Short mmCIF file of C-alpha atoms in Angstrom, two decimals:
data_model
loop_
_atom_site.label_atom_id
_atom_site.label_comp_id
_atom_site.label_asym_id
_atom_site.label_seq_id
_atom_site.Cartn_x
_atom_site.Cartn_y
_atom_site.Cartn_z
CA UNK A 15 135.28 112.78 130.47
CA UNK A 16 138.70 113.24 131.81
CA UNK A 17 139.64 111.24 129.20
CA UNK A 18 138.02 112.34 126.01
CA UNK A 19 140.30 114.46 123.15
CA UNK A 20 137.27 115.67 121.76
CA UNK A 21 136.10 119.34 123.31
CA UNK A 22 132.65 118.81 121.81
CA UNK A 23 131.77 115.90 123.69
CA UNK A 24 133.48 116.63 126.87
CA UNK A 25 131.60 119.79 126.87
CA UNK A 26 128.35 118.14 126.26
CA UNK A 27 128.84 115.59 129.23
CA UNK A 28 130.22 118.28 131.51
CA UNK A 29 126.60 120.12 130.61
CA UNK A 30 124.83 117.28 131.64
CA UNK A 31 126.43 116.27 134.81
CA UNK A 32 125.61 119.94 135.66
CA UNK A 33 122.50 119.96 134.85
CA UNK A 34 121.66 116.38 136.66
CA UNK A 35 123.34 117.82 139.62
CA UNK A 36 121.02 120.87 139.37
CA UNK A 37 117.83 118.27 139.58
CA UNK A 38 117.11 118.13 136.13
CA UNK A 39 115.53 114.62 135.48
CA UNK A 40 115.86 114.87 132.01
CA UNK A 41 119.51 115.21 132.06
CA UNK A 42 119.76 112.51 134.63
CA UNK A 43 117.77 110.21 132.39
CA UNK A 44 120.26 111.16 129.48
CA UNK A 45 123.18 110.27 131.08
CA UNK A 46 122.04 107.25 132.54
CA UNK A 47 121.08 105.99 129.10
CA UNK A 48 124.53 106.95 127.73
CA UNK A 49 126.41 104.97 130.59
CA UNK A 50 124.02 102.02 130.85
CA UNK A 51 126.37 99.88 128.92
CA UNK A 52 128.77 100.16 125.88
CA UNK A 53 127.69 99.83 122.23
CA UNK A 54 128.19 96.39 120.89
CA UNK A 55 130.61 95.31 118.56
CA UNK A 56 129.25 92.93 116.76
CA UNK A 57 129.56 91.61 112.92
CA UNK A 58 128.25 94.96 111.61
CA UNK A 59 131.38 96.27 113.65
CA UNK A 60 129.70 99.46 115.59
CA UNK A 61 126.97 102.06 114.80
CA UNK A 62 125.39 104.10 116.40
CA UNK A 63 124.51 108.00 117.04
CA UNK A 64 127.21 110.52 117.78
CA UNK A 65 127.70 112.08 121.37
CA UNK A 66 129.70 111.87 124.47
CA UNK A 67 129.35 107.92 126.35
CA UNK A 68 129.84 104.39 125.93
CA UNK A 69 126.53 104.02 124.80
CA UNK A 70 127.58 107.01 121.78
CA UNK A 71 129.99 106.99 118.72
CA UNK A 72 132.70 108.96 119.90
CA UNK A 73 136.62 109.46 119.90
CA UNK A 74 137.18 107.40 123.07
CA UNK A 75 134.90 104.15 121.96
CA UNK A 76 136.28 104.39 118.12
CA UNK A 77 140.21 104.32 120.34
CA UNK A 78 139.05 101.10 122.16
CA UNK A 79 137.97 99.68 119.33
CA UNK A 80 141.32 100.70 117.21
CA UNK A 81 143.42 99.18 120.33
CA UNK A 82 141.18 96.06 120.52
CA UNK A 83 141.02 95.15 116.40
CA UNK A 84 145.17 95.85 116.76
CA UNK A 85 145.64 93.30 119.71
CA UNK A 86 143.12 91.01 118.00
CA UNK A 87 145.45 91.26 114.38
CA UNK A 88 148.53 91.01 116.18
CA UNK A 89 148.22 88.26 118.08
CA UNK A 90 147.38 85.89 115.08
CA UNK A 91 150.23 88.05 112.77
CA UNK A 92 152.89 89.78 114.03
CA UNK A 93 153.02 91.25 110.65
CA UNK A 94 149.45 92.51 110.54
CA UNK A 95 148.45 95.13 107.80
CA UNK A 96 145.24 97.08 107.75
CA UNK A 97 143.82 99.67 105.13
CA UNK A 98 141.17 102.17 106.46
CA UNK A 99 138.61 104.54 104.64
CA UNK A 100 136.36 107.07 105.55
CA UNK A 101 133.48 109.00 104.00
CA UNK A 102 132.03 112.41 104.83
CA UNK A 103 130.02 112.13 107.44
CA UNK A 104 130.40 113.94 110.81
CA UNK A 105 133.59 112.86 112.52
CA UNK A 106 134.66 110.12 110.12
CA UNK A 107 137.75 111.98 108.78
CA UNK A 108 138.68 112.16 112.61
CA UNK A 109 138.09 108.48 113.66
CA UNK A 110 139.71 107.06 111.04
CA UNK A 111 143.07 109.54 112.15
CA UNK A 112 142.70 108.28 115.58
CA UNK A 113 142.41 104.63 114.43
CA UNK A 114 145.10 104.60 112.29
CA UNK A 115 147.61 106.23 114.84
CA UNK A 116 146.46 103.97 117.58
CA UNK A 117 146.78 100.83 115.19
CA UNK A 118 150.27 102.14 114.03
CA UNK A 119 151.54 103.06 117.50
CA UNK A 120 150.47 99.16 118.53
CA UNK A 121 153.01 97.66 115.60
CA UNK A 122 150.23 97.31 112.85
CA UNK A 123 151.43 98.58 109.30
CA UNK A 124 148.42 101.30 108.54
CA UNK A 125 147.32 102.98 105.72
CA UNK A 126 144.94 105.27 104.91
CA UNK A 127 142.95 106.04 101.98
CA UNK A 128 143.99 109.77 100.68
CA UNK A 129 140.37 111.07 101.34
CA UNK A 130 136.71 110.49 101.74
CA UNK A 131 136.04 107.74 99.53
CA UNK A 132 133.28 105.09 98.94
CA UNK A 133 132.78 102.16 101.18
CA UNK A 134 133.53 99.72 97.83
CA UNK A 135 137.04 101.48 97.30
CA UNK A 136 138.06 100.26 100.88
CA UNK A 137 136.32 96.97 100.29
CA UNK A 138 138.80 96.63 97.34
CA UNK A 139 141.65 98.13 98.85
CA UNK A 140 141.47 95.21 101.31
CA UNK A 141 141.91 92.65 98.78
CA UNK A 142 144.29 94.42 96.43
CA UNK A 143 146.72 95.41 99.17
CA UNK A 144 146.04 92.08 100.39
CA UNK A 145 145.62 93.46 104.10
CA UNK A 146 145.03 91.73 107.28
CA UNK A 147 141.93 94.06 108.06
CA UNK A 148 140.25 96.73 106.55
CA UNK A 149 138.38 99.24 108.63
CA UNK A 150 135.52 101.50 107.13
CA UNK A 151 134.09 104.65 109.20
CA UNK A 152 130.85 105.16 107.50
CA UNK A 153 127.01 104.72 108.94
CA UNK A 154 126.21 104.38 105.56
CA UNK A 155 122.81 105.50 104.94
CA UNK A 156 121.84 106.21 108.49
CA UNK A 157 120.20 109.50 109.74
CA UNK A 158 122.71 112.60 109.83
CA UNK A 159 123.48 111.67 113.80
CA UNK A 160 125.00 108.53 113.15
CA UNK A 161 128.16 107.11 112.45
CA UNK A 162 129.68 103.51 112.40
CA UNK A 163 132.67 101.43 112.21
CA UNK A 164 132.91 98.57 110.01
CA UNK A 165 135.74 95.75 109.77
CA UNK A 166 136.61 93.55 107.11
CA UNK A 167 138.91 90.44 107.42
CA UNK A 168 141.73 89.51 104.73
CA UNK A 169 143.28 86.11 104.58
CA UNK A 170 141.29 83.15 104.76
CA UNK A 171 138.05 85.82 105.05
CA UNK A 172 138.74 86.93 101.55
CA UNK A 173 138.33 90.86 102.63
CA UNK A 174 134.72 90.12 103.35
CA UNK A 175 133.08 91.60 106.64
CA UNK A 176 133.60 89.55 109.79
CA UNK A 177 131.51 86.74 111.18
CA UNK A 178 131.59 84.69 114.30
CA UNK A 179 133.59 84.00 116.09
CA UNK A 180 135.64 86.54 114.98
CA UNK A 181 133.10 89.19 116.10
CA UNK A 182 133.39 88.01 119.45
CA UNK A 183 137.20 87.72 119.87
CA UNK A 184 137.31 91.11 118.65
CA UNK A 185 134.89 92.65 121.14
CA UNK A 186 136.72 90.94 124.18
CA UNK A 187 139.53 92.73 122.98
CA UNK A 188 138.04 95.94 122.62
CA UNK A 189 136.80 95.29 126.40
CA UNK A 190 140.13 95.07 127.35
CA UNK A 191 141.57 97.89 125.62
CA UNK A 192 138.23 100.02 127.21
CA UNK A 193 140.29 99.76 130.54
CA UNK A 194 143.31 102.01 129.41
CA UNK A 195 142.68 105.64 129.12
CA UNK A 196 142.53 107.06 125.47
CA UNK A 197 145.83 108.96 126.44
CA UNK A 198 147.98 105.95 127.28
CA UNK A 199 147.04 104.20 124.32
CA UNK A 200 150.55 104.40 122.18
CA UNK A 201 150.11 106.18 119.21
CA UNK A 202 152.69 106.63 115.74
CA UNK A 203 152.62 109.17 112.80
CA UNK A 204 153.88 106.20 111.04
CA UNK A 205 150.85 106.00 108.67
CA UNK A 206 151.09 105.69 104.95
CA UNK A 207 148.71 107.39 102.73
CA UNK A 208 147.44 105.16 99.69
CA UNK A 209 148.63 106.07 96.21
CA UNK A 210 145.85 107.63 94.02
CA UNK A 211 146.92 104.52 91.57
CA UNK A 212 144.83 102.59 94.47
CA UNK A 213 141.67 104.30 93.62
CA UNK A 214 142.56 104.60 89.94
CA UNK A 215 142.62 100.27 89.97
CA UNK A 216 139.54 100.48 91.37
CA UNK A 217 138.21 102.59 88.68
CA UNK A 218 139.42 100.77 85.86
CA UNK A 219 138.35 97.30 87.17
CA UNK A 220 134.83 98.54 87.84
CA UNK A 221 134.88 99.79 84.52
CA UNK A 222 136.06 96.82 82.48
CA UNK A 223 132.94 95.11 83.79
CA UNK A 224 130.66 96.96 81.67
CA UNK A 225 128.93 95.75 78.60
CA UNK A 226 129.03 97.85 75.00
CA UNK A 227 127.53 101.21 75.78
CA UNK A 228 124.52 102.51 73.69
CA UNK A 229 123.53 106.26 74.14
CA UNK A 230 121.63 106.93 77.11
CA UNK A 231 120.62 110.05 79.13
CA UNK A 232 120.50 109.20 82.74
CA UNK A 233 120.54 111.34 85.86
CA UNK A 234 122.87 110.45 88.59
CA UNK A 235 122.55 111.29 92.70
CA UNK A 236 125.27 110.98 95.48
CA UNK A 237 122.55 111.59 98.17
CA UNK A 238 125.24 114.24 99.72
CA UNK A 239 127.58 110.88 99.98
CA UNK A 240 131.01 110.68 98.60
CA UNK A 241 130.35 108.29 95.15
CA UNK A 242 130.10 111.21 92.70
CA UNK A 243 133.69 111.87 91.67
CA UNK A 244 134.46 108.09 91.37
CA UNK A 245 131.12 107.16 89.79
CA UNK A 246 131.84 109.83 87.06
CA UNK A 247 135.27 108.37 86.46
CA UNK A 248 133.74 104.68 86.19
CA UNK A 249 131.20 105.74 84.03
CA UNK A 250 133.20 107.73 81.91
CA UNK A 251 136.07 104.98 81.25
CA UNK A 252 133.37 102.67 80.63
CA UNK A 253 132.36 104.61 77.55
CA UNK A 254 128.96 105.92 78.85
CA UNK A 255 127.70 109.27 78.55
CA UNK A 256 128.52 111.52 81.46
CA UNK A 257 125.30 111.78 83.54
CA UNK A 258 122.55 114.50 84.67
CA UNK A 259 124.04 114.98 87.95
CA UNK A 260 121.49 116.55 90.82
CA UNK A 261 123.40 119.63 91.95
CA UNK A 262 121.75 120.03 95.30
CA UNK A 263 123.06 116.45 96.37
CA UNK A 264 125.99 116.06 94.38
CA UNK A 265 128.94 117.16 96.96
CA UNK A 266 129.66 115.47 100.52
CA UNK A 267 127.57 117.08 102.86
CA UNK A 268 127.03 115.33 106.53
CA UNK A 269 123.94 117.17 107.34
CA UNK A 270 121.76 115.29 104.14
CA UNK A 271 119.79 118.92 104.09
CA UNK A 272 117.47 117.86 101.06
CA UNK A 273 116.25 114.49 102.34
CA UNK A 274 114.66 113.10 105.70
CA UNK A 275 117.03 110.33 105.50
CA UNK A 276 119.85 109.59 103.05
CA UNK A 277 118.38 106.27 101.51
CA UNK A 278 117.29 105.82 98.45
CA UNK A 279 114.76 103.41 99.82
CA UNK A 280 112.71 106.01 101.67
CA UNK A 281 109.82 107.93 100.59
CA UNK A 282 110.91 111.44 99.07
CA UNK A 283 114.37 110.65 99.08
CA UNK A 284 114.77 110.25 95.12
CA UNK A 285 112.03 113.04 94.73
CA UNK A 286 114.96 115.76 93.20
CA UNK A 287 116.35 113.17 90.75
CA UNK A 288 113.10 112.39 89.43
CA UNK A 289 112.13 115.82 88.80
CA UNK A 290 116.24 116.33 87.13
CA UNK A 291 114.50 113.19 85.01
CA UNK A 292 111.40 114.83 84.16
CA UNK A 293 113.32 117.99 83.18
CA UNK A 294 115.59 116.21 81.00
CA UNK A 295 113.48 113.55 79.50
CA UNK A 296 115.77 110.94 80.89
CA UNK A 297 116.20 106.92 80.66
CA UNK A 298 116.89 106.35 83.85
CA UNK A 299 117.94 107.47 87.23
CA UNK A 300 120.81 105.80 89.40
CA UNK A 301 120.75 106.54 93.30
CA UNK A 302 123.88 105.93 95.11
CA UNK A 303 123.75 106.02 98.91
CA UNK A 304 125.97 108.26 101.11
CA UNK A 305 128.65 105.77 100.79
CA UNK A 306 127.99 104.27 97.73
CA UNK A 307 127.52 100.60 98.26
CA UNK A 308 124.06 100.48 97.51
CA UNK A 309 122.17 101.81 94.48
CA UNK A 310 118.56 102.54 93.31
CA UNK A 311 117.40 102.92 89.72
CA UNK A 312 114.42 105.24 88.71
CA UNK A 313 112.73 104.74 85.32
CA UNK A 314 109.20 106.30 83.81
CA UNK A 315 106.20 105.05 84.79
CA UNK A 316 103.02 107.02 83.29
CA UNK A 317 100.86 104.81 85.77
CA UNK A 318 103.29 106.57 88.82
CA UNK A 319 103.09 109.58 91.04
CA UNK A 320 105.29 111.99 88.51
CA UNK A 321 105.46 109.84 86.08
CA UNK A 322 108.65 108.14 87.36
CA UNK A 323 109.00 105.19 89.87
CA UNK A 324 111.86 103.45 92.13
CA UNK A 325 111.96 99.79 90.99
CA UNK A 326 112.48 97.66 94.27
CA UNK A 327 115.48 95.89 94.99
CA UNK A 328 114.14 92.61 94.15
CA UNK A 329 113.46 94.00 90.79
CA UNK A 330 117.13 95.06 90.17
CA UNK A 331 118.27 92.12 92.03
CA UNK A 332 116.87 89.31 89.30
CA UNK A 333 117.15 91.55 86.80
CA UNK A 334 120.75 91.54 87.34
CA UNK A 335 121.08 88.25 88.30
CA UNK A 336 119.51 86.71 85.00
CA UNK A 337 122.19 89.30 83.40
CA UNK A 338 124.86 87.32 85.64
CA UNK A 339 123.23 83.83 84.60
CA UNK A 340 123.29 84.57 81.05
CA UNK A 341 127.03 84.73 80.89
CA UNK A 342 127.97 82.07 83.41
CA UNK A 343 127.54 77.90 82.54
CA UNK A 344 128.67 77.30 86.39
CA UNK A 345 128.74 79.10 89.67
CA UNK A 346 126.61 80.33 92.39
CA UNK A 347 124.05 82.75 92.60
CA UNK A 348 122.88 84.01 96.38
CA UNK A 349 120.55 86.28 97.84
CA UNK A 350 119.72 86.94 101.61
CA UNK A 351 116.73 85.05 102.54
CA UNK A 352 114.21 88.24 103.00
CA UNK A 353 115.16 88.61 99.54
CA UNK A 354 112.99 87.80 96.76
CA UNK A 355 112.54 83.83 95.92
CA UNK A 356 113.03 84.88 92.04
CA UNK A 357 116.44 84.55 92.28
CA UNK A 358 116.39 80.53 92.89
CA UNK A 359 114.11 80.19 89.99
CA UNK A 360 116.68 82.02 87.87
CA UNK A 361 119.58 79.88 89.19
CA UNK A 362 117.29 76.69 88.42
CA UNK A 363 116.13 77.20 85.02
CA UNK A 364 119.96 78.22 84.31
CA UNK A 365 121.50 75.35 85.79
CA UNK A 366 123.43 76.97 88.45
CA UNK A 367 123.86 76.56 91.97
CA UNK A 368 121.78 78.30 94.66
CA UNK A 369 122.71 79.44 98.12
CA UNK A 370 120.36 81.45 100.58
CA UNK A 371 121.58 82.92 103.66
CA UNK A 372 120.99 85.28 106.14
CA UNK A 373 120.85 88.97 105.91
CA UNK A 374 124.03 90.86 105.42
CA UNK A 375 127.00 90.80 102.63
CA UNK A 376 129.23 89.12 105.61
CA UNK A 377 126.94 85.62 104.45
CA UNK A 378 126.06 86.24 101.09
CA UNK A 379 129.67 86.85 99.83
CA UNK A 380 130.86 83.72 101.17
CA UNK A 381 128.78 81.64 98.88
CA UNK A 382 131.13 79.15 97.23
CA UNK A 383 131.74 79.80 93.92
CA UNK A 384 130.19 83.41 93.81
CA UNK A 385 129.33 84.67 90.85
CA UNK A 386 126.29 87.18 91.80
CA UNK A 387 124.74 88.04 95.00
CA UNK A 388 122.03 90.44 95.83
CA UNK A 389 120.18 91.85 99.43
CA UNK A 390 116.55 93.34 98.33
CA UNK A 391 117.73 96.30 100.53
CA UNK A 392 119.52 97.77 97.50
CA UNK A 393 122.78 95.93 98.07
CA UNK A 394 124.61 94.30 94.81
CA UNK A 395 127.85 92.27 94.18
CA UNK A 396 128.23 91.91 90.60
CA UNK A 397 131.93 91.42 90.99
CA UNK A 398 133.05 89.14 93.60
CA UNK A 399 136.85 88.85 92.39
CA UNK A 400 137.03 92.00 92.81
CA UNK A 401 135.47 92.91 96.48
CA UNK A 402 133.52 90.91 98.84
CA UNK A 403 130.71 93.44 99.69
CA UNK A 404 127.91 95.22 97.99
CA UNK A 405 129.29 97.80 95.58
CA UNK A 406 126.84 100.05 94.18
CA UNK A 407 129.25 101.79 91.70
CA UNK A 408 129.79 98.19 89.99
CA UNK A 409 125.93 97.38 90.36
CA UNK A 410 125.53 100.94 88.97
CA UNK A 411 127.51 99.90 85.72
CA UNK A 412 125.60 96.77 85.32
CA UNK A 413 122.59 98.25 85.14
CA UNK A 414 123.76 100.56 82.72
CA UNK A 415 125.32 97.41 80.55
CA UNK A 416 121.59 96.10 80.81
CA UNK A 417 119.75 99.09 79.76
CA UNK A 418 122.44 99.50 76.92
CA UNK A 419 121.84 95.90 75.70
CA UNK A 420 118.23 96.31 75.66
CA UNK A 421 118.65 99.29 73.75
CA UNK A 422 120.55 97.62 71.30
CA UNK A 423 118.28 95.01 70.39
CA UNK A 424 115.21 97.03 70.50
CA UNK A 425 113.59 95.91 74.25
CA UNK A 426 112.41 98.00 76.65
CA UNK A 427 112.27 97.05 80.21
CA UNK A 428 108.46 96.31 80.31
CA UNK A 429 108.97 93.42 77.62
CA UNK A 430 112.20 92.47 79.50
CA UNK A 431 110.17 92.33 82.58
CA UNK A 432 107.48 90.12 80.75
CA UNK A 433 110.10 87.93 79.27
CA UNK A 434 111.05 87.10 82.81
CA UNK A 435 107.23 86.35 83.72
CA UNK A 436 107.36 84.15 81.11
CA UNK A 437 110.38 82.49 81.49
CA UNK A 438 110.61 81.92 85.29
CA UNK A 439 107.29 83.14 86.61
CA UNK A 440 106.09 86.59 87.81
CA UNK A 441 107.36 87.94 91.42
CA UNK A 442 106.13 91.16 93.48
CA UNK A 443 106.98 92.04 96.57
CA UNK A 444 106.92 94.85 99.13
CA UNK A 445 107.95 95.91 102.35
CA UNK A 446 106.32 97.48 105.50
CA UNK A 447 109.07 99.54 108.00
CA UNK A 448 108.09 100.37 111.34
CA UNK A 449 110.70 103.07 113.00
CA UNK A 450 110.36 102.92 116.67
CA UNK A 451 111.74 105.71 119.15
CA UNK A 452 111.98 102.85 121.89
CA UNK A 453 114.55 100.16 120.54
CA UNK A 454 112.67 98.28 123.23
CA UNK A 455 109.24 97.67 121.32
CA UNK A 456 110.77 95.88 118.85
CA UNK A 457 111.64 92.67 120.62
CA UNK A 458 108.08 93.37 122.30
CA UNK A 459 106.58 93.25 118.75
CA UNK A 460 108.75 89.88 117.64
CA UNK A 461 107.02 88.06 121.21
CA UNK A 462 103.81 88.91 120.52
CA UNK A 463 104.05 87.91 117.11
CA UNK A 464 105.84 84.48 118.28
CA UNK A 465 103.40 84.03 121.08
CA UNK A 466 100.21 84.58 118.69
CA UNK A 467 100.94 84.00 115.14
CA UNK A 468 97.76 84.99 112.61
CA UNK A 469 95.77 82.32 111.39
CA UNK A 470 95.46 84.47 107.87
CA UNK A 471 96.85 87.54 106.41
CA UNK A 472 94.59 89.57 104.39
CA UNK A 473 92.50 86.84 104.05
CA UNK A 474 95.20 84.12 102.92
CA UNK A 475 95.58 81.64 104.99
CA UNK A 476 98.90 81.21 107.20
CA UNK A 477 100.25 77.06 106.57
CA UNK A 478 103.14 77.22 108.73
CA UNK A 479 105.21 79.49 110.73
CA UNK A 480 109.21 78.87 110.97
CA UNK A 481 110.76 80.43 113.92
CA UNK A 482 114.76 80.94 113.11
CA UNK A 483 115.44 81.27 117.01
CA UNK A 484 114.54 77.73 117.08
CA UNK A 485 116.70 76.88 114.25
CA UNK A 486 115.34 76.84 110.54
CA UNK A 487 116.75 74.99 107.40
CA UNK A 488 120.34 74.61 109.02
CA UNK A 489 120.93 78.37 109.86
CA UNK A 490 122.07 79.67 113.17
CA UNK A 491 119.80 81.16 115.21
CA UNK A 492 118.28 84.46 114.53
CA UNK A 493 115.51 86.96 115.32
CA UNK A 494 113.52 86.10 112.05
CA UNK A 495 109.95 84.64 111.77
CA UNK A 496 108.82 83.61 108.90
CA UNK A 497 105.17 82.76 107.86
CA UNK A 498 104.33 80.24 105.01
CA UNK A 499 101.03 81.31 102.56
CA UNK A 500 98.50 79.11 100.85
CA UNK A 501 99.25 79.54 97.17
CA UNK A 502 103.06 80.14 98.03
CA UNK A 503 103.56 83.79 99.30
CA UNK A 504 105.20 84.38 102.23
CA UNK A 505 105.98 87.14 104.77
CA UNK A 506 109.11 87.48 106.94
CA UNK A 507 109.24 90.00 110.04
CA UNK A 508 112.85 90.61 111.72
CA UNK A 509 114.13 93.24 113.33
CA UNK A 510 116.46 95.76 111.31
CA UNK A 511 120.48 95.42 112.10
CA UNK A 512 121.40 98.96 111.34
CA UNK A 513 118.38 101.07 112.38
CA UNK A 514 115.64 101.07 114.77
CA UNK A 515 112.99 99.52 112.88
CA UNK A 516 110.72 96.39 112.66
CA UNK A 517 110.85 95.01 108.83
CA UNK A 518 108.32 93.08 107.23
CA UNK A 519 109.21 91.33 103.86
CA UNK A 520 106.09 90.44 102.01
CA UNK A 521 106.38 87.95 98.86
CA UNK A 522 104.22 86.45 96.18
CA UNK A 523 104.43 84.62 92.84
CA UNK A 524 102.19 83.66 90.05
CA UNK A 525 103.27 81.22 86.80
CA UNK A 526 99.54 80.93 85.35
CA UNK A 527 98.57 82.83 82.09
CA UNK A 528 100.49 85.24 79.87
CA UNK A 529 103.14 87.37 81.21
CA UNK A 530 100.58 90.35 81.84
CA UNK A 531 98.24 88.40 83.69
CA UNK A 532 101.05 86.54 85.95
CA UNK A 533 102.42 89.84 86.91
CA UNK A 534 98.96 91.20 87.48
CA UNK A 535 98.29 88.60 89.74
CA UNK A 536 101.53 88.90 91.79
CA UNK A 537 101.35 92.17 92.16
CA UNK A 538 97.48 91.51 93.80
CA UNK A 539 98.75 89.07 95.98
CA UNK A 540 101.19 90.97 97.44
CA UNK A 541 98.67 94.07 97.48
CA UNK A 542 96.28 92.06 99.74
CA UNK A 543 99.57 90.70 102.16
CA UNK A 544 100.46 94.47 102.66
CA UNK A 545 96.90 95.57 103.96
CA UNK A 546 96.53 92.62 105.77
CA UNK A 547 99.96 92.81 107.94
CA UNK A 548 99.20 96.72 108.04
CA UNK A 549 96.15 95.79 109.65
CA UNK A 550 97.82 92.94 112.19
CA UNK A 551 100.65 95.13 112.96
CA UNK A 552 98.45 98.32 113.76
#
């Protein structure tokens, strides 16, 4: 509390101490939790709830992270440079400015983006400026009470997010920096603010990847985040008509007042966008998450509630992968191991290489000769030469280009999906996410599944169990369990890396019969798996 420069968290801690001293058990337990350790710095950087104490995101913790990163960089390059971006969440700008001052004070040449901007702009800036590292202050699609701190490395890492051993080496420097009080870290005002030309360069590069635009009526929502301004510039420069913007979610609002969770995957998050689509008779919906590194796509569907449905992350993923394969003779398609097996089949049929990775674009982006990569959680990397991370704005341009191509040839999305099923087989997927109040519940659930895996899921026999903790397919030990099912289906269970959730990924496919029969059979198999897994998890 003595070293905390933030009056809000200092007062918060002061009040808790007073209540604990007065015998309030809840306050004493809260203090114990906040000081039970420190937020772990890993490959995802830092992410956690805002508040006082080392188990929360606050100015003291961020200062320690910045000082530790500075020490790590300067030990490797005395002329190290860093570029810093931030979104519109609570304290994002403060954390970015604190980091910039501390890095500059340590002797790192530091640039900060001119205002709250999407994560892909920061990822682009790391490569464009040839920076040694990049920092993005964001918690992406987490609840409003959270914030986070992502680190990218330039040089040999090519602007990708950190992976081992860099994460552990930076964490060790942060531990050393934590022995120095906030006020004792040297700071400097000598921080360069990036010129608007950097944002313009991102816009121009992203727009240049568009296909020939056709007249499309589409709805866009920024989900209360920072994507709208840049996305609209990109769409205009690419030649697409201006979107119909969901006004209630257009501008940054760190409280995300219209959604329970600012994640397009969550039920209800796209309801306002679908309402706007119905009112405007739109062709599709484009939804970014708050930092615009993800994109969701909504389409008309007479069988869905309200006449609209969100395409799954896998549907968008394999459609964009198929589009990339049609324009490349060589190269690699990549996706995470929890994403649909469909992309592997696209690569095989198209004569391209395929790489399956652990979850996260820190791994996907490192696939050799990458031309396209995706993850089922609405993340797509369509231009690996521009950024080495998922990019929801570039992906939105690819989606608009795909729909333009379909319109130009007289195809519909449904006929395109039928053609996919005939060429590669029909694939269906589903996901079950169980949000928990206590993080300790997640390892308990994983332990129970490991010790007594099911013999069948929804009546479909389990043919084999792969425990990634023991090492599978050359991957490092990971807290992932895969059930291989009769008929080629699979179930993968893992903890979320960014939220208090247990995630189950269900996949099935069919190559028998007509396109309609294949799609129906795959969908039925996944429905059976979903019902079976819900019963098991209950």
